């Protein structure tokens, strides 16, 4: 009887807390809807003042883009629900324009943030960190072929995510036959951040091809990707299915839907409009509100040197954690469009990518933490349902970042076993 009473109390508490969170979320997000619409007008005026013309936005009610499945742009750009939508101004991104190198007034123009503009040839290339193969001697390696491993980071991150975690822990034996290549994706880290790029999956893949696949002559390679990078990784692997030997997806945001536009499903699932947990609220705030998100980027990213200085004073540490630095190494343009056109918009192509890899018999390895609050664990299980031969490992008590950080040696062992089994 006492056990039944305890269970009833716990259930009642869960229902009550859910009602409170849902009610508070509805009120707060209604206010944010209005605030974003106000800032829509504000940015139109201030952009005209600083740049001579309004940059426009996605505050139109209807999407003027093509609605067919092959459209690279995500419907979430225009179809995010907002009761006050329509009082703002619209930007037409229907035509693909040539990438430019202009720095907006709201973006940081420090040496680190615009270093990509120093390319004399004028051709945009991604920043790539390479850890070359280390044979005992050249004679022993002459008749052997290197195993190329391409690492793709997640959202608001960079190649440093891999060079600081995985690279130092790869065994000496593995380094005798593996070449590691960590990439700063387009719009992040030290890679180019062009202002009128739409940062679609196709844009990311083409930049990886011109900056990594072709220059390093990768006729055969493995891919390791985390979070948002998994979408780009699958697109790259599907396009080069005869060259990719294996693909490891860590916390892949693979969302399926049969009821509505899968892009909208991905947005509602990965960035639900809720106040709790706080990490989810942060994701929803930056994903649903174009103009409020731009305010945050202006305050944090444009002034990142000030914030980094404050953190150094508070922590008495001259060397900040790489994740704190990577968090600001983007523009609002790159982060906003990558979130919608890759994470959300890419969802409508994921089935096709996985089907291509399934037919090509590419080895698929999926790893995710059981306590991941960013990407639901069901996403990894969805991959297994789509590709039964995929190996899925759910790590107990690991979250979205601790699935890698804190268990580097274990992850390296798993990766090396995978590469070795295929070699």
mmCIF file of C-alpha atoms in Angstrom:
data_model
loop_
_atom_site.group_PDB
_atom_site.id
_atom_site.type_symbol
_atom_site.label_atom_id
_atom_site.label_comp_id
_atom_site.label_asym_id
_atom_site.label_seq_id
_atom_site.Cartn_x
_atom_site.Cartn_y
_atom_site.Cartn_z
ATOM 1 C CA UNK A 1 0.000 0.000 0.000
ATOM 2 C CA UNK A 2 2.846 2.348 0.901
ATOM 3 C CA UNK A 3 4.587 1.525 -2.393
ATOM 4 C CA UNK A 4 1.442 2.432 -4.349
ATOM 5 C CA UNK A 5 1.222 5.715 -2.447
ATOM 6 C CA UNK A 6 4.860 6.577 -3.254
ATOM 7 C CA UNK A 7 4.373 5.772 -6.948
ATOM 8 C CA UNK A 8 1.217 7.902 -7.047
ATOM 9 C CA UNK A 9 3.055 10.828 -5.405
ATOM 10 C CA UNK A 10 5.933 10.587 -7.893
ATOM 11 C CA UNK A 11 3.539 10.434 -10.842
ATOM 12 C CA UNK A 12 1.532 13.378 -9.507
ATOM 13 C CA UNK A 13 4.742 15.369 -9.043
ATOM 14 C CA UNK A 14 5.846 14.616 -12.617
ATOM 15 C CA UNK A 15 2.474 15.679 -14.025
ATOM 16 C CA UNK A 16 2.463 18.880 -11.969
ATOM 17 C CA UNK A 17 6.022 19.821 -12.957
ATOM 18 C CA UNK A 18 5.238 19.142 -16.615
ATOM 19 C CA UNK A 19 2.163 21.409 -16.448
ATOM 20 C CA UNK A 20 4.198 24.182 -14.798
ATOM 21 C CA UNK A 21 7.060 23.919 -17.301
ATOM 22 C CA UNK A 22 4.692 23.829 -20.284
ATOM 23 C CA UNK A 23 2.688 26.818 -19.014
ATOM 24 C CA UNK A 24 5.783 28.880 -18.226
ATOM 25 C CA UNK A 25 7.300 27.946 -21.592
ATOM 26 C CA UNK A 26 4.188 29.087 -23.452
ATOM 27 C CA UNK A 27 4.265 32.500 -21.755
ATOM 28 C CA UNK A 28 8.002 33.045 -22.154
ATOM 29 C CA UNK A 29 8.104 32.001 -25.801
ATOM 30 C CA UNK A 30 5.086 34.201 -26.596
ATOM 31 C CA UNK A 31 7.052 37.135 -25.228
ATOM 32 C CA UNK A 32 10.144 36.076 -27.201
ATOM 33 C CA UNK A 33 8.002 35.878 -30.378
ATOM 34 C CA UNK A 34 7.058 39.512 -29.909
ATOM 35 C CA UNK A 35 10.595 40.562 -28.983
ATOM 36 C CA UNK A 36 12.049 38.883 -32.077
ATOM 37 C CA UNK A 37 9.528 40.685 -34.300
ATOM 38 C CA UNK A 38 10.553 44.022 -32.730
ATOM 39 C CA UNK A 39 14.242 43.300 -33.308
ATOM 40 C CA UNK A 40 13.402 42.436 -36.912
ATOM 41 C CA UNK A 41 12.484 46.093 -37.450
ATOM 42 C CA UNK A 42 15.464 47.247 -35.372
ATOM 43 C CA UNK A 43 18.010 45.336 -37.454
ATOM 44 C CA UNK A 44 16.440 46.531 -40.702
ATOM 45 C CA UNK A 45 17.009 50.128 -39.651
ATOM 46 C CA UNK A 46 20.485 49.650 -38.198
ATOM 47 C CA UNK A 47 21.667 47.579 -41.189
ATOM 48 C CA UNK A 48 20.537 50.364 -43.513
ATOM 49 C CA UNK A 49 22.461 52.859 -41.383
ATOM 50 C CA UNK A 50 25.745 50.911 -41.307
ATOM 51 C CA UNK A 51 25.612 49.078 -44.648
ATOM 52 C CA UNK A 52 23.417 51.281 -46.808
ATOM 53 C CA UNK A 53 20.775 48.598 -47.336
ATOM 54 C CA UNK A 54 18.691 46.176 -45.323
ATOM 55 C CA UNK A 55 19.902 42.598 -45.210
ATOM 56 C CA UNK A 56 16.342 41.305 -44.845
ATOM 57 C CA UNK A 57 15.386 38.147 -42.966
ATOM 58 C CA UNK A 58 13.150 35.082 -42.964
ATOM 59 C CA UNK A 59 10.172 36.732 -41.277
ATOM 60 C CA UNK A 60 7.803 36.093 -44.161
ATOM 61 C CA UNK A 61 4.853 33.789 -43.557
ATOM 62 C CA UNK A 62 5.181 31.942 -46.844
ATOM 63 C CA UNK A 63 8.280 30.334 -48.287
ATOM 64 C CA UNK A 64 9.086 31.557 -51.774
ATOM 65 C CA UNK A 65 11.623 28.784 -52.282
ATOM 66 C CA UNK A 66 10.849 25.606 -54.144
ATOM 67 C CA UNK A 67 8.982 23.106 -52.007
ATOM 68 C CA UNK A 68 10.140 19.933 -53.739
ATOM 69 C CA UNK A 69 12.235 17.349 -51.914
ATOM 70 C CA UNK A 70 15.401 18.293 -53.788
ATOM 71 C CA UNK A 71 15.417 21.825 -52.426
ATOM 72 C CA UNK A 72 18.540 22.383 -50.366
ATOM 73 C CA UNK A 73 17.036 25.053 -48.120
ATOM 74 C CA UNK A 74 15.152 24.035 -45.004
ATOM 75 C CA UNK A 75 11.480 24.884 -44.640
ATOM 76 C CA UNK A 76 12.209 25.746 -41.009
ATOM 77 C CA UNK A 77 13.714 29.054 -42.161
ATOM 78 C CA UNK A 78 10.235 30.359 -43.080
ATOM 79 C CA UNK A 79 7.842 28.032 -41.310
ATOM 80 C CA UNK A 80 8.950 28.480 -37.701
ATOM 81 C CA UNK A 81 5.734 29.365 -35.889
ATOM 82 C CA UNK A 82 5.515 32.887 -34.490
ATOM 83 C CA UNK A 83 2.242 34.665 -33.718
ATOM 84 C CA UNK A 84 3.751 38.009 -34.712
ATOM 85 C CA UNK A 85 5.328 36.891 -37.971
ATOM 86 C CA UNK A 86 4.576 39.076 -40.951
ATOM 87 C CA UNK A 87 5.297 42.462 -39.387
ATOM 88 C CA UNK A 88 8.976 42.067 -40.270
ATOM 89 C CA UNK A 89 10.808 42.092 -43.580
ATOM 90 C CA UNK A 90 11.716 39.377 -45.991
ATOM 91 C CA UNK A 91 14.969 38.279 -47.555
ATOM 92 C CA UNK A 92 14.950 36.305 -50.803
ATOM 93 C CA UNK A 93 17.693 33.678 -50.907
ATOM 94 C CA UNK A 94 16.296 31.773 -53.862
ATOM 95 C CA UNK A 95 19.331 32.375 -56.086
ATOM 96 C CA UNK A 96 22.753 30.990 -55.233
ATOM 97 C CA UNK A 97 25.222 33.857 -55.191
ATOM 98 C CA UNK A 98 28.997 33.961 -55.368
ATOM 99 C CA UNK A 99 30.663 33.852 -51.953
ATOM 100 C CA UNK A 100 32.109 37.161 -50.813
ATOM 101 C CA UNK A 101 34.509 38.227 -48.072
ATOM 102 C CA UNK A 102 32.781 41.235 -46.559
ATOM 103 C CA UNK A 103 32.730 41.552 -42.782
ATOM 104 C CA UNK A 104 29.428 42.787 -41.374
ATOM 105 C CA UNK A 105 29.283 45.440 -38.685
ATOM 106 C CA UNK A 106 27.843 42.900 -36.245
ATOM 107 C CA UNK A 107 30.644 40.359 -36.811
ATOM 108 C CA UNK A 108 34.111 40.306 -35.278
ATOM 109 C CA UNK A 109 36.928 41.583 -37.486
ATOM 110 C CA UNK A 110 39.883 40.575 -35.304
ATOM 111 C CA UNK A 111 42.908 38.920 -36.914
ATOM 112 C CA UNK A 112 41.891 35.413 -35.837
ATOM 113 C CA UNK A 113 38.335 35.718 -37.128
ATOM 114 C CA UNK A 114 39.267 37.054 -40.571
ATOM 115 C CA UNK A 115 42.531 35.148 -41.090
ATOM 116 C CA UNK A 116 40.793 33.175 -43.865
ATOM 117 C CA UNK A 117 40.673 36.355 -45.948
ATOM 118 C CA UNK A 118 44.454 36.365 -46.282
ATOM 119 C CA UNK A 119 44.420 33.811 -49.096
ATOM 120 C CA UNK A 120 46.286 35.590 -51.899
ATOM 121 C CA UNK A 121 44.846 33.316 -54.585
ATOM 122 C CA UNK A 122 41.358 34.319 -53.517
ATOM 123 C CA UNK A 123 40.109 30.723 -53.473
ATOM 124 C CA UNK A 124 38.284 29.741 -50.307
ATOM 125 C CA UNK A 125 39.734 26.707 -48.558
ATOM 126 C CA UNK A 126 38.841 25.043 -45.284
ATOM 127 C CA UNK A 127 41.327 24.952 -42.416
ATOM 128 C CA UNK A 128 42.665 21.405 -42.079
ATOM 129 C CA UNK A 129 44.910 19.998 -39.342
ATOM 130 C CA UNK A 130 46.910 16.974 -40.477
ATOM 131 C CA UNK A 131 48.740 14.465 -38.320
ATOM 132 C CA UNK A 132 50.912 12.573 -40.771
ATOM 133 C CA UNK A 133 51.699 8.890 -40.692
ATOM 134 C CA UNK A 134 54.749 8.005 -38.621
ATOM 135 C CA UNK A 135 56.480 4.902 -40.031
ATOM 136 C CA UNK A 136 59.463 3.417 -38.211
ATOM 137 C CA UNK A 137 61.433 4.135 -41.362
ATOM 138 C CA UNK A 138 60.563 5.027 -44.918
ATOM 139 C CA UNK A 139 61.786 1.716 -46.327
ATOM 140 C CA UNK A 140 59.261 -0.204 -44.189
ATOM 141 C CA UNK A 141 56.447 1.986 -45.474
ATOM 142 C CA UNK A 142 57.231 2.122 -49.185
ATOM 143 C CA UNK A 143 54.875 -0.659 -50.216
ATOM 144 C CA UNK A 144 52.152 0.156 -47.725
ATOM 145 C CA UNK A 145 49.149 2.406 -48.225
ATOM 146 C CA UNK A 146 48.114 4.967 -45.615
ATOM 147 C CA UNK A 147 44.665 4.776 -44.035
ATOM 148 C CA UNK A 148 43.190 8.277 -44.227
ATOM 149 C CA UNK A 149 40.850 9.252 -41.389
ATOM 150 C CA UNK A 150 38.734 12.408 -41.850
ATOM 151 C CA UNK A 151 37.300 13.965 -38.667
ATOM 152 C CA UNK A 152 34.273 16.298 -38.800
ATOM 153 C CA UNK A 153 33.263 18.281 -35.706
ATOM 154 C CA UNK A 154 29.821 19.226 -34.431
ATOM 155 C CA UNK A 155 27.900 22.495 -34.102
ATOM 156 C CA UNK A 156 29.764 25.534 -32.664
ATOM 157 C CA UNK A 157 33.018 23.615 -32.623
ATOM 158 C CA UNK A 158 36.172 23.195 -34.729
ATOM 159 C CA UNK A 159 38.976 20.780 -35.609
ATOM 160 C CA UNK A 160 40.405 21.508 -32.158
ATOM 161 C CA UNK A 161 37.692 19.254 -30.769
ATOM 162 C CA UNK A 162 39.555 16.318 -32.321
ATOM 163 C CA UNK A 163 43.142 17.513 -32.050
ATOM 164 C CA UNK A 164 42.730 18.071 -28.298
ATOM 165 C CA UNK A 165 40.878 14.841 -27.567
ATOM 166 C CA UNK A 166 41.460 12.006 -30.027
ATOM 167 C CA UNK A 167 44.737 12.876 -31.787
ATOM 168 C CA UNK A 168 46.938 12.600 -28.659
ATOM 169 C CA UNK A 169 45.485 9.187 -27.761
ATOM 170 C CA UNK A 170 45.823 7.390 -31.095
ATOM 171 C CA UNK A 171 48.282 4.554 -30.484
ATOM 172 C CA UNK A 172 51.753 4.412 -32.011
ATOM 173 C CA UNK A 173 50.810 1.278 -33.923
ATOM 174 C CA UNK A 174 47.820 3.045 -35.492
ATOM 175 C CA UNK A 175 49.929 6.074 -36.407
ATOM 176 C CA UNK A 176 52.263 3.804 -38.374
ATOM 177 C CA UNK A 177 49.499 3.308 -40.938
ATOM 178 C CA UNK A 178 46.983 6.129 -40.390
ATOM 179 C CA UNK A 179 46.953 9.756 -41.472
ATOM 180 C CA UNK A 180 44.556 11.905 -39.452
ATOM 181 C CA UNK A 181 42.824 14.929 -40.994
ATOM 182 C CA UNK A 182 40.635 17.189 -38.813
ATOM 183 C CA UNK A 183 38.577 19.802 -40.672
ATOM 184 C CA UNK A 184 37.128 23.146 -39.630
ATOM 185 C CA UNK A 185 33.762 23.059 -41.381
ATOM 186 C CA UNK A 186 32.648 26.017 -43.497
ATOM 187 C CA UNK A 187 31.648 28.908 -41.222
ATOM 188 C CA UNK A 188 33.451 27.647 -38.111
ATOM 189 C CA UNK A 189 36.885 27.821 -36.498
ATOM 190 C CA UNK A 190 39.555 29.173 -38.848
ATOM 191 C CA UNK A 191 37.662 28.288 -42.025
ATOM 192 C CA UNK A 192 36.000 30.878 -44.294
ATOM 193 C CA UNK A 193 32.776 32.498 -43.091
ATOM 194 C CA UNK A 194 31.319 34.173 -46.211
ATOM 195 C CA UNK A 195 28.290 36.324 -45.510
ATOM 196 C CA UNK A 196 26.028 35.407 -48.397
ATOM 197 C CA UNK A 197 26.595 31.679 -48.288
ATOM 198 C CA UNK A 198 23.541 29.591 -47.392
ATOM 199 C CA UNK A 199 25.637 26.914 -45.642
ATOM 200 C CA UNK A 200 23.659 24.027 -47.116
ATOM 201 C CA UNK A 201 24.784 20.412 -46.927
ATOM 202 C CA UNK A 202 25.943 20.736 -50.535
ATOM 203 C CA UNK A 203 28.078 23.794 -49.667
ATOM 204 C CA UNK A 204 29.780 21.907 -46.841
ATOM 205 C CA UNK A 205 30.428 18.803 -48.940
ATOM 206 C CA UNK A 206 31.830 20.759 -51.886
ATOM 207 C CA UNK A 207 34.200 22.664 -49.613
ATOM 208 C CA UNK A 208 35.461 19.421 -48.061
ATOM 209 C CA UNK A 209 36.029 18.013 -51.537
ATOM 210 C CA UNK A 210 38.019 21.040 -52.722
ATOM 211 C CA UNK A 211 39.954 21.431 -49.456
ATOM 212 C CA UNK A 212 40.541 17.834 -48.372
ATOM 213 C CA UNK A 213 39.509 15.070 -50.790
ATOM 214 C CA UNK A 214 41.167 16.528 -53.883
ATOM 215 C CA UNK A 215 44.327 18.192 -52.471
ATOM 216 C CA UNK A 216 45.237 15.167 -50.328
ATOM 217 C CA UNK A 217 44.189 12.726 -53.062
ATOM 218 C CA UNK A 218 41.956 10.675 -50.796
ATOM 219 C CA UNK A 219 40.963 7.722 -52.969
ATOM 220 C CA UNK A 220 40.128 5.702 -49.867
ATOM 221 C CA UNK A 221 39.237 7.026 -46.420
ATOM 222 C CA UNK A 222 37.333 6.572 -43.164
ATOM 223 C CA UNK A 223 35.109 9.242 -41.579
ATOM 224 C CA UNK A 224 34.568 10.035 -37.904
ATOM 225 C CA UNK A 225 31.933 12.673 -37.101
ATOM 226 C CA UNK A 226 30.225 14.143 -34.071
ATOM 227 C CA UNK A 227 26.703 15.591 -33.801
ATOM 228 C CA UNK A 228 25.942 18.046 -36.639
ATOM 229 C CA UNK A 229 29.048 16.792 -38.460
ATOM 230 C CA UNK A 230 27.291 13.440 -38.865
ATOM 231 C CA UNK A 231 24.851 14.946 -41.376
ATOM 232 C CA UNK A 232 27.709 16.332 -43.480
ATOM 233 C CA UNK A 233 29.606 13.056 -43.038
ATOM 234 C CA UNK A 234 26.701 10.990 -44.363
ATOM 235 C CA UNK A 235 26.279 13.293 -47.357
ATOM 236 C CA UNK A 236 30.028 13.091 -48.103
ATOM 237 C CA UNK A 237 30.084 9.316 -47.647
ATOM 238 C CA UNK A 238 27.031 8.806 -49.867
ATOM 239 C CA UNK A 239 28.631 10.868 -52.629
ATOM 240 C CA UNK A 240 31.910 8.926 -52.318
ATOM 241 C CA UNK A 241 30.423 5.583 -51.306
ATOM 242 C CA UNK A 242 33.012 3.635 -53.311
ATOM 243 C CA UNK A 243 35.890 5.410 -51.545
ATOM 244 C CA UNK A 244 34.623 5.436 -47.964
ATOM 245 C CA UNK A 245 35.687 2.349 -46.002
ATOM 246 C CA UNK A 246 33.860 3.103 -42.770
ATOM 247 C CA UNK A 247 31.901 5.876 -41.105
ATOM 248 C CA UNK A 248 31.618 6.416 -37.354
ATOM 249 C CA UNK A 249 28.707 8.578 -36.233
ATOM 250 C CA UNK A 250 28.862 9.915 -32.680
ATOM 251 C CA UNK A 251 25.498 11.242 -31.441
ATOM 252 C CA UNK A 252 23.958 11.575 -34.939
ATOM 253 C CA UNK A 253 20.860 13.844 -35.159
ATOM 254 C CA UNK A 254 18.901 11.406 -37.325
ATOM 255 C CA UNK A 255 15.194 12.266 -37.133
ATOM 256 C CA UNK A 256 12.454 10.458 -39.020
ATOM 257 C CA UNK A 257 8.835 11.474 -39.653
ATOM 258 C CA UNK A 258 5.875 10.278 -41.685
ATOM 259 C CA UNK A 259 3.336 12.886 -40.550
ATOM 260 C CA UNK A 260 4.865 16.224 -41.565
ATOM 261 C CA UNK A 261 7.904 17.898 -43.079
ATOM 262 C CA UNK A 262 10.826 16.063 -41.483
ATOM 263 C CA UNK A 263 12.754 19.355 -41.285
ATOM 264 C CA UNK A 264 10.099 20.777 -38.967
ATOM 265 C CA UNK A 265 10.078 17.522 -36.999
ATOM 266 C CA UNK A 266 13.839 17.817 -36.522
ATOM 267 C CA UNK A 267 13.502 21.403 -35.283
ATOM 268 C CA UNK A 268 10.726 20.517 -32.840
ATOM 269 C CA UNK A 269 12.577 17.466 -31.549
ATOM 270 C CA UNK A 270 16.110 18.883 -31.305
ATOM 271 C CA UNK A 271 15.146 22.437 -30.273
ATOM 272 C CA UNK A 272 11.737 22.157 -28.631
ATOM 273 C CA UNK A 273 10.273 25.406 -27.270
ATOM 274 C CA UNK A 274 10.767 24.573 -23.596
ATOM 275 C CA UNK A 275 12.425 26.299 -20.643
ATOM 276 C CA UNK A 276 13.720 23.071 -19.132
ATOM 277 C CA UNK A 277 16.276 21.623 -19.321
ATOM 278 C CA UNK A 278 18.408 24.792 -19.715
ATOM 279 C CA UNK A 279 20.469 23.288 -22.543
ATOM 280 C CA UNK A 280 17.297 22.697 -24.544
ATOM 281 C CA UNK A 281 16.117 26.253 -23.869
ATOM 282 C CA UNK A 282 19.420 27.611 -25.204
ATOM 283 C CA UNK A 283 19.081 25.516 -28.363
ATOM 284 C CA UNK A 284 15.478 26.583 -28.942
ATOM 285 C CA UNK A 285 16.265 30.264 -28.303
ATOM 286 C CA UNK A 286 19.048 30.326 -30.903
ATOM 287 C CA UNK A 287 17.144 28.146 -33.400
ATOM 288 C CA UNK A 288 13.708 29.780 -33.348
ATOM 289 C CA UNK A 289 14.673 33.440 -33.111
ATOM 290 C CA UNK A 290 16.756 34.792 -35.966
ATOM 291 C CA UNK A 291 17.074 38.331 -34.627
ATOM 292 C CA UNK A 292 17.451 37.559 -30.937
ATOM 293 C CA UNK A 293 20.095 35.025 -31.920
ATOM 294 C CA UNK A 294 21.891 37.722 -33.862
ATOM 295 C CA UNK A 295 21.852 39.897 -30.721
ATOM 296 C CA UNK A 296 23.520 37.104 -28.759
ATOM 297 C CA UNK A 297 26.131 36.618 -31.486
ATOM 298 C CA UNK A 298 26.820 40.359 -31.484
ATOM 299 C CA UNK A 299 27.270 40.467 -27.712
ATOM 300 C CA UNK A 300 29.249 37.239 -27.351
ATOM 301 C CA UNK A 301 30.997 36.528 -30.669
ATOM 302 C CA UNK A 302 31.877 40.039 -31.801
ATOM 303 C CA UNK A 303 33.272 40.812 -28.350
ATOM 304 C CA UNK A 304 34.797 37.392 -27.718
ATOM 305 C CA UNK A 305 38.205 38.854 -26.835
ATOM 306 C CA UNK A 306 36.650 40.807 -23.959
ATOM 307 C CA UNK A 307 34.808 37.722 -22.661
ATOM 308 C CA UNK A 308 37.923 35.571 -23.006
ATOM 309 C CA UNK A 309 39.866 38.161 -21.030
ATOM 310 C CA UNK A 310 37.231 38.135 -18.274
ATOM 311 C CA UNK A 311 37.298 34.326 -18.129
ATOM 312 C CA UNK A 312 41.074 34.334 -17.845
ATOM 313 C CA UNK A 313 40.874 36.743 -14.917
ATOM 314 C CA UNK A 314 38.154 34.731 -13.183
ATOM 315 C CA UNK A 315 39.870 31.386 -13.653
ATOM 316 C CA UNK A 316 43.456 32.615 -13.260
ATOM 317 C CA UNK A 317 44.247 30.584 -16.338
ATOM 318 C CA UNK A 318 45.921 32.046 -19.405
ATOM 319 C CA UNK A 319 44.917 29.040 -21.511
ATOM 320 C CA UNK A 320 41.155 28.713 -21.784
ATOM 321 C CA UNK A 321 39.496 25.401 -22.561
ATOM 322 C CA UNK A 322 39.281 24.891 -26.308
ATOM 323 C CA UNK A 323 35.475 24.506 -26.177
ATOM 324 C CA UNK A 324 35.110 27.989 -24.670
ATOM 325 C CA UNK A 325 37.152 29.437 -27.523
ATOM 326 C CA UNK A 326 35.409 27.450 -30.266
ATOM 327 C CA UNK A 327 31.997 28.564 -29.013
ATOM 328 C CA UNK A 328 32.496 32.072 -30.449
ATOM 329 C CA UNK A 329 34.379 31.210 -33.658
ATOM 330 C CA UNK A 330 31.465 31.683 -36.035
ATOM 331 C CA UNK A 331 29.140 34.357 -37.374
ATOM 332 C CA UNK A 332 25.384 34.497 -36.937
ATOM 333 C CA UNK A 333 25.048 33.916 -40.669
ATOM 334 C CA UNK A 334 27.069 30.697 -40.560
ATOM 335 C CA UNK A 335 25.550 29.309 -37.351
ATOM 336 C CA UNK A 336 21.934 30.190 -38.233
ATOM 337 C CA UNK A 337 22.015 28.695 -41.719
ATOM 338 C CA UNK A 338 24.014 25.627 -40.696
ATOM 339 C CA UNK A 339 21.516 24.890 -37.940
ATOM 340 C CA UNK A 340 18.549 25.115 -40.303
ATOM 341 C CA UNK A 341 19.968 23.938 -43.637
ATOM 342 C CA UNK A 342 22.172 21.142 -42.283
ATOM 343 C CA UNK A 343 20.716 19.858 -39.014
ATOM 344 C CA UNK A 344 17.048 20.473 -39.924
ATOM 345 C CA UNK A 345 17.104 20.651 -43.719
ATOM 346 C CA UNK A 346 19.561 17.776 -44.000
ATOM 347 C CA UNK A 347 17.070 15.516 -42.223
ATOM 348 C CA UNK A 348 15.049 15.097 -45.425
ATOM 349 C CA UNK A 349 18.088 13.575 -47.176
ATOM 350 C CA UNK A 350 19.299 11.277 -44.383
ATOM 351 C CA UNK A 351 17.266 8.258 -45.482
ATOM 352 C CA UNK A 352 18.696 8.541 -48.981
ATOM 353 C CA UNK A 353 22.255 8.819 -47.658
ATOM 354 C CA UNK A 354 21.865 5.770 -45.419
ATOM 355 C CA UNK A 355 20.237 3.776 -48.202
ATOM 356 C CA UNK A 356 23.179 4.545 -50.510
ATOM 357 C CA UNK A 357 25.698 3.427 -47.871
ATOM 358 C CA UNK A 358 23.646 0.320 -47.153
ATOM 359 C CA UNK A 359 23.731 -0.681 -50.827
ATOM 360 C CA UNK A 360 27.471 0.083 -51.029
ATOM 361 C CA UNK A 361 28.002 -2.036 -47.870
ATOM 362 C CA UNK A 362 29.937 0.712 -46.105
ATOM 363 C CA UNK A 363 30.653 -0.145 -42.473
ATOM 364 C CA UNK A 364 28.521 2.100 -40.219
ATOM 365 C CA UNK A 365 29.382 2.476 -36.542
ATOM 366 C CA UNK A 366 27.156 4.542 -34.192
ATOM 367 C CA UNK A 367 28.066 5.665 -30.663
ATOM 368 C CA UNK A 368 25.953 7.759 -28.276
ATOM 369 C CA UNK A 369 25.635 8.468 -24.562
ATOM 370 C CA UNK A 370 22.582 7.321 -22.619
ATOM 371 C CA UNK A 371 22.261 10.769 -20.988
ATOM 372 C CA UNK A 372 22.505 12.850 -24.150
ATOM 373 C CA UNK A 373 20.193 15.865 -23.699
ATOM 374 C CA UNK A 374 21.038 17.433 -27.067
ATOM 375 C CA UNK A 375 20.315 14.547 -29.441
ATOM 376 C CA UNK A 376 17.709 11.973 -28.290
ATOM 377 C CA UNK A 377 19.076 8.425 -27.963
ATOM 378 C CA UNK A 378 16.291 7.278 -30.277
ATOM 379 C CA UNK A 379 18.208 8.915 -33.145
ATOM 380 C CA UNK A 380 20.914 6.238 -32.935
ATOM 381 C CA UNK A 381 18.268 3.546 -32.715
ATOM 382 C CA UNK A 382 16.664 5.003 -35.855
ATOM 383 C CA UNK A 383 19.934 4.393 -37.717
ATOM 384 C CA UNK A 384 19.864 0.743 -36.632
ATOM 385 C CA UNK A 385 16.288 0.406 -37.878
ATOM 386 C CA UNK A 386 17.222 1.923 -41.240
ATOM 387 C CA UNK A 387 20.481 -0.028 -41.598
ATOM 388 C CA UNK A 388 20.220 -3.302 -39.627
ATOM 389 C CA UNK A 389 23.911 -4.080 -40.194
ATOM 390 C CA UNK A 390 24.993 -0.856 -38.462
ATOM 391 C CA UNK A 391 26.693 -1.341 -35.111
ATOM 392 C CA UNK A 392 25.137 0.827 -32.387
ATOM 393 C CA UNK A 393 26.755 1.324 -28.976
ATOM 394 C CA UNK A 394 24.938 3.229 -26.216
ATOM 395 C CA UNK A 395 27.378 4.259 -23.470
ATOM 396 C CA UNK A 396 25.902 4.443 -19.980
ATOM 397 C CA UNK A 397 26.056 7.761 -18.084
ATOM 398 C CA UNK A 398 27.641 9.643 -21.006
ATOM 399 C CA UNK A 399 26.137 12.840 -22.453
ATOM 400 C CA UNK A 400 26.617 14.767 -25.690
ATOM 401 C CA UNK A 401 30.222 15.791 -24.967
ATOM 402 C CA UNK A 402 31.366 13.264 -22.359
ATOM 403 C CA UNK A 403 30.776 10.553 -24.951
ATOM 404 C CA UNK A 404 34.197 11.742 -26.175
ATOM 405 C CA UNK A 405 35.741 14.053 -23.570
ATOM 406 C CA UNK A 406 36.748 11.973 -20.572
ATOM 407 C CA UNK A 407 36.767 8.663 -22.419
ATOM 408 C CA UNK A 408 39.272 9.420 -25.174
ATOM 409 C CA UNK A 409 41.298 6.224 -24.712
ATOM 410 C CA UNK A 410 38.245 3.988 -24.829
ATOM 411 C CA UNK A 411 36.934 5.720 -27.949
ATOM 412 C CA UNK A 412 40.343 5.475 -29.642
ATOM 413 C CA UNK A 413 40.452 1.753 -28.911
ATOM 414 C CA UNK A 414 37.014 1.308 -30.488
ATOM 415 C CA UNK A 415 38.004 3.319 -33.561
ATOM 416 C CA UNK A 416 41.295 1.509 -34.029
ATOM 417 C CA UNK A 417 39.559 -1.871 -33.796
ATOM 418 C CA UNK A 418 37.108 -0.730 -36.455
ATOM 419 C CA UNK A 419 39.823 0.546 -38.799
ATOM 420 C CA UNK A 420 41.927 -2.561 -38.187
ATOM 421 C CA UNK A 421 39.069 -4.937 -38.902
ATOM 422 C CA UNK A 422 38.466 -3.312 -42.279
ATOM 423 C CA UNK A 423 42.153 -3.034 -43.165
#
